Amino acid sequence: MRLLFLACLSPKTGNCTTAERIRSHVEAAGHTCELRDVSEFQSAAEVANLVAQNPPFEGALAIHLFKAGSLLLDIQVPFGVIFGGTDINEDVKVEQKRVVMEQVLQKARFAVAFTDKMKEAAELFLLSQSCKIYVQPQGIKTEAAEKFCWAEFLKNSGVSREDVDDLNVFLLVCGLRRVKDPLYLVEAFSEWHCENPQNVLVIIGPKIDPVLTVEVEAVAKSRGLPGPGEEPTGASCRLEEELRCGKQLGLGGHVRRHLGGHGCWGARGGQGHSRECSRGAE
């Protein structure tokens, strides 16, 4: 089955990483999947013309009902959509966008939400299409590499402790950018860390927004905490590789059941990020 897959493919973003995971599993299941950036198209008519070209596409997928799904409204083949956080948290507040999202949901063969709350919000804010919405968590399963050293990784992250087994380490995979601002979490976690120094927060992710990165560094410095380090080496690189190779719970069977394909497919791999900011003992 030949599928067109539309998504926002800005580098180092969750959308881009998720889209690549899904594409790889669609192809691993024996389908052909062409992943395209929504920025390449100006209208739904352009996408309809692309789908009808020889050889034609037999189905389509999209991440984000408004940004990508709206470009599929004119195609004559079945398609599925995957809710993005922007759909539910922002776009439903704009009447013009909400109307378009309802049209996309009505025409789609199926829709996937990553959480129960996202599905509930979709049912609340959009016309009821409950039977079409499936909840598929983005769970990541990883296995530690044989040569990975947890103590070395924490030391490279700025956590200076001899006995790391007693630490409660919370790992946040998060590229530093304003729309995913982790500052509120850093400030709240600082209070918790002061109450119990064994609670440690480690953030790994690229410096997407230089201005926000400076703010995060300032917050860490004001509390006497380790700031962002250099590019990852050694243990940090190995953890990054583990995140990329992790297996994510699949968006199983939707192509086969709803678009007429064969076999099951899913999404895998965590976002591959370099270490960005760490929290350790004061």
Coordinates of C-alpha atoms in Angstrom, one line a residue:
M1 CA 0.0 0.0 0.0
R2 CA 1.4 3.4 -0.9
L3 CA 0.7 6.1 1.7
L4 CA 1.2 9.8 1.9
F5 CA 2.2 11.0 5.4
L6 CA 1.9 14.8 6.2
A7 CA 3.4 16.3 9.3
C8 CA 5.3 19.4 10.5
L9 CA 8.9 18.4 10.2
S10 CA 10.8 21.2 11.9
P11 CA 14.1 19.7 13.1
K12 CA 14.5 18.5 16.7
T13 CA 10.8 18.6 17.4
G14 CA 8.5 15.9 18.8
N15 CA 6.4 16.0 15.7
C16 CA 9.4 15.3 13.4
T17 CA 10.6 12.4 15.7
T18 CA 7.2 10.9 16.0
A19 CA 6.6 11.1 12.2
E20 CA 9.9 9.3 11.5
R21 CA 9.1 6.6 14.0
I22 CA 5.7 5.9 12.4
R23 CA 7.1 6.1 8.9
S24 CA 9.8 3.5 9.6
H25 CA 7.2 1.1 11.0
V26 CA 4.8 1.6 8.2
E27 CA 7.6 0.6 5.8
A28 CA 8.7 -2.2 8.0
A29 CA 5.2 -3.7 7.6
G30 CA 5.7 -3.8 3.9
H31 CA 4.0 -0.5 2.9
T32 CA 5.5 2.4 1.0
C33 CA 5.3 5.6 3.0
E34 CA 6.3 9.0 1.7
L35 CA 6.7 11.6 4.5
R36 CA 6.3 15.2 3.4
D37 CA 6.4 18.5 5.3
V38 CA 3.2 20.5 5.4
S39 CA 5.2 23.6 4.6
E40 CA 5.7 22.2 1.0
F41 CA 2.0 22.8 0.2
Q42 CA -0.1 25.9 -0.1
S43 CA -3.6 24.3 -0.4
A44 CA -5.6 21.1 -0.2
A45 CA -5.9 21.1 -4.0
E46 CA -2.1 20.7 -4.3
V47 CA -2.2 17.6 -2.1
A48 CA -5.1 16.2 -4.0
N49 CA -3.2 16.5 -7.3
L50 CA -0.2 14.8 -5.7
V51 CA -2.2 11.9 -4.4
A52 CA -3.8 11.4 -7.9
Q53 CA -0.4 11.3 -9.7
N54 CA 0.8 8.1 -11.3
P55 CA 1.5 5.9 -9.4
P56 CA -1.3 7.1 -7.1
F57 CA -1.3 7.1 -3.3
E58 CA -3.8 4.6 -1.8
G59 CA -4.2 6.3 1.6
A60 CA -2.8 9.1 3.7
L61 CA -1.9 9.9 7.3
A62 CA -1.5 13.3 9.1
I63 CA -0.2 14.5 12.4
H64 CA -2.3 17.5 13.6
L65 CA -5.8 17.9 12.4
F66 CA -5.6 21.5 11.5
K67 CA -2.0 22.0 10.3
A68 CA -1.8 18.8 8.2
G69 CA -5.3 17.2 8.2
S70 CA -6.8 20.2 6.6
L71 CA -4.6 19.5 3.5
L72 CA -6.3 16.1 3.1
L73 CA -9.9 17.4 2.8
D74 CA -9.9 17.2 -1.1
I75 CA -8.2 13.8 -1.5
Q76 CA -10.3 10.9 -2.8
V77 CA -8.6 8.1 -0.8
P78 CA -9.1 7.1 2.8
F79 CA -6.9 8.8 5.5
G80 CA -6.3 8.7 9.2
V81 CA -5.2 11.6 11.5
I82 CA -3.2 11.8 14.8
F83 CA -4.0 14.5 17.3
G84 CA -1.3 16.9 18.2
G85 CA -1.2 18.9 21.5
T86 CA -1.7 22.1 19.6
D87 CA -5.0 20.8 18.2
I88 CA -6.6 20.4 21.6
N89 CA -4.7 23.1 23.6
E90 CA -4.7 26.0 21.1
D91 CA -6.5 25.5 17.8
V92 CA -9.9 24.6 19.3
K93 CA -10.0 28.0 20.8
V94 CA -10.2 29.6 17.3
E95 CA -13.6 29.2 15.8
Q96 CA -12.3 29.2 12.2
K97 CA -9.8 26.4 13.0
R98 CA -12.2 24.4 15.0
V99 CA -14.7 24.2 12.1
V100 CA -11.9 22.9 9.8
M101 CA -10.8 20.3 12.4
E102 CA -14.4 19.1 12.7
Q103 CA -14.5 18.6 9.0
V104 CA -11.3 16.7 9.0
L105 CA -12.5 14.4 11.9
Q106 CA -15.7 13.7 10.1
K107 CA -14.0 12.7 6.9
A108 CA -11.2 10.7 8.5
R109 CA -11.4 6.9 8.7
F110 CA -9.8 7.0 12.2
A111 CA -8.1 9.3 14.6
V112 CA -5.5 8.6 17.2
A113 CA -5.1 10.4 20.6
F114 CA -2.0 9.8 22.7
T115 CA -3.9 10.1 26.0
D116 CA -7.4 9.5 27.4
K117 CA -7.5 13.2 28.4
M118 CA -6.8 14.2 24.8
K119 CA -9.6 12.0 23.5
E120 CA -12.0 13.5 26.2
A121 CA -11.0 17.0 25.1
A122 CA -11.6 16.2 21.5
E123 CA -15.0 14.9 22.3
L124 CA -15.8 18.0 24.4
F125 CA -14.6 20.7 21.9
L126 CA -15.3 19.0 18.6
L127 CA -18.4 17.4 17.1
S128 CA -18.7 13.9 18.7
Q129 CA -16.8 11.3 16.7
S130 CA -16.0 9.0 19.6
C131 CA -16.2 5.8 17.6
K132 CA -13.3 7.1 15.4
I133 CA -10.9 8.1 18.1
Y134 CA -8.5 5.5 19.5
V135 CA -6.2 6.1 22.4
Q136 CA -2.6 5.0 21.8
P137 CA -0.1 6.0 24.5
Q138 CA 3.4 7.0 23.4
G139 CA 5.1 4.5 25.8
I140 CA 8.8 4.1 25.4
K141 CA 10.5 0.8 26.3
T142 CA 14.3 0.8 26.4
E143 CA 17.0 -1.6 27.5
A144 CA 20.3 -0.4 28.9
A145 CA 23.4 -0.9 26.8
E146 CA 26.0 -3.3 28.3
K147 CA 28.7 -0.6 28.5
F148 CA 26.4 2.1 29.9
C149 CA 27.5 3.4 33.3
W150 CA 24.8 5.2 35.3
A151 CA 27.3 6.8 37.7
E152 CA 29.4 8.1 34.9
F153 CA 26.4 9.5 33.1
L154 CA 25.2 11.4 36.3
K155 CA 28.7 12.7 36.9
N156 CA 28.9 14.0 33.3
S157 CA 25.5 15.6 34.0
G158 CA 26.8 17.6 37.0
V159 CA 25.4 15.3 39.7
S160 CA 28.4 14.8 42.1
R161 CA 27.5 11.9 44.3
E162 CA 29.5 8.8 45.3
D163 CA 26.5 6.7 46.0
V164 CA 24.1 7.1 43.1
D165 CA 21.9 4.1 43.9
D166 CA 20.0 6.1 46.5
L167 CA 19.1 8.9 44.2
N168 CA 15.6 9.4 42.8
V169 CA 16.4 10.5 39.2
F170 CA 13.7 12.0 37.0
L171 CA 14.7 12.2 33.3
L172 CA 12.9 14.8 31.1
V173 CA 13.4 14.6 27.4
C174 CA 12.7 18.1 26.3
G175 CA 14.2 20.4 23.7
L176 CA 14.4 23.9 25.1
R177 CA 12.0 26.1 23.3
R178 CA 9.3 28.5 24.5
V179 CA 6.3 26.4 23.5
K180 CA 7.6 23.6 25.7
D181 CA 9.0 25.8 28.4
P182 CA 10.3 23.6 31.3
L183 CA 11.1 26.6 33.6
Y184 CA 8.1 26.1 35.7
L185 CA 9.1 22.5 36.3
V186 CA 12.7 23.5 37.2
E187 CA 11.5 26.1 39.7
A188 CA 9.0 23.7 41.3
F189 CA 11.5 20.8 41.4
S190 CA 14.1 23.1 43.1
E191 CA 11.9 23.3 46.2
W192 CA 11.4 19.6 46.2
H193 CA 15.2 19.0 45.8
C194 CA 15.8 21.3 48.8
E195 CA 13.5 19.2 50.9
N196 CA 15.2 16.0 49.8
P197 CA 18.6 16.3 47.9
Q198 CA 18.1 12.7 46.7
N199 CA 15.5 13.9 44.2
V200 CA 17.4 14.9 41.0
L201 CA 16.0 16.2 37.7
V202 CA 18.0 15.7 34.5
I203 CA 16.8 17.4 31.3
I204 CA 18.2 16.3 28.0
G205 CA 17.4 18.1 24.8
P206 CA 18.8 20.5 22.1
K207 CA 19.1 24.2 22.6
I208 CA 16.4 25.1 20.1
D209 CA 15.7 28.6 21.7
P210 CA 18.9 30.3 22.7
V211 CA 17.0 33.0 24.7
L212 CA 15.1 30.4 26.7
T213 CA 18.3 28.4 27.2
V214 CA 19.9 31.5 28.9
E215 CA 16.9 31.8 31.2
V216 CA 17.2 28.1 32.2
E217 CA 20.9 28.5 32.9
A218 CA 20.2 31.6 35.0
V219 CA 17.6 29.8 37.1
A220 CA 20.0 26.9 37.7
K221 CA 22.8 29.3 38.6
S222 CA 20.7 31.4 41.0
R223 CA 20.1 28.2 43.0
G224 CA 23.7 27.2 43.0
L225 CA 22.9 24.2 40.7
P226 CA 24.9 22.7 37.8
G227 CA 24.1 24.5 34.5
P228 CA 23.9 23.0 31.0
G229 CA 27.1 21.2 30.0
E230 CA 28.9 20.8 26.7
E231 CA 28.0 18.5 23.9
P232 CA 27.4 14.9 25.3
T233 CA 30.2 12.4 25.3
G234 CA 30.7 9.0 26.8
A235 CA 27.8 7.9 28.9
S236 CA 25.5 10.7 27.7
C237 CA 26.0 9.7 24.1
R238 CA 25.2 6.1 24.9
L239 CA 22.0 7.2 26.7
E240 CA 21.0 9.2 23.7
E241 CA 21.5 6.2 21.5
E242 CA 19.3 4.1 23.9
L243 CA 16.5 6.7 23.6
R244 CA 16.7 6.6 19.8
C245 CA 16.6 2.8 19.8
G246 CA 13.8 2.3 22.3
K247 CA 10.6 0.7 21.2
Q248 CA 7.5 2.7 21.4
L249 CA 4.0 1.1 21.8
G250 CA 2.7 0.9 18.3
L251 CA -0.2 2.6 16.6
G252 CA -1.1 -0.9 15.7
G253 CA -3.3 -2.1 12.9
H254 CA -4.9 1.1 11.9
V255 CA -3.6 1.0 8.3
R256 CA -4.7 -2.6 8.0
R257 CA -8.1 -2.2 9.6
H258 CA -9.1 1.3 8.3
L259 CA -7.2 2.0 5.1
G260 CA -7.2 -1.4 3.6
G261 CA -3.5 -2.3 4.1
H262 CA -2.0 -5.5 5.3
G263 CA -0.2 -6.3 8.6
C264 CA 0.4 -4.3 11.7
W265 CA 2.6 -1.3 12.2
G266 CA 3.6 0.9 15.0
A267 CA 6.0 3.7 16.1
R268 CA 9.2 3.2 17.9
G269 CA 12.3 5.0 19.2
G270 CA 12.5 7.8 21.7
Q271 CA 13.6 11.2 20.7
G272 CA 17.4 11.4 20.3
H273 CA 18.6 14.4 22.2
S274 CA 21.8 15.6 23.6
R275 CA 22.1 16.5 27.3
E276 CA 21.0 20.1 28.1
C277 CA 20.5 20.8 31.7
S278 CA 20.9 18.8 34.9
R279 CA 19.9 19.2 38.5
G280 CA 22.1 17.8 41.3
A281 CA 22.9 18.2 45.0
E282 CA 23.2 21.7 46.3

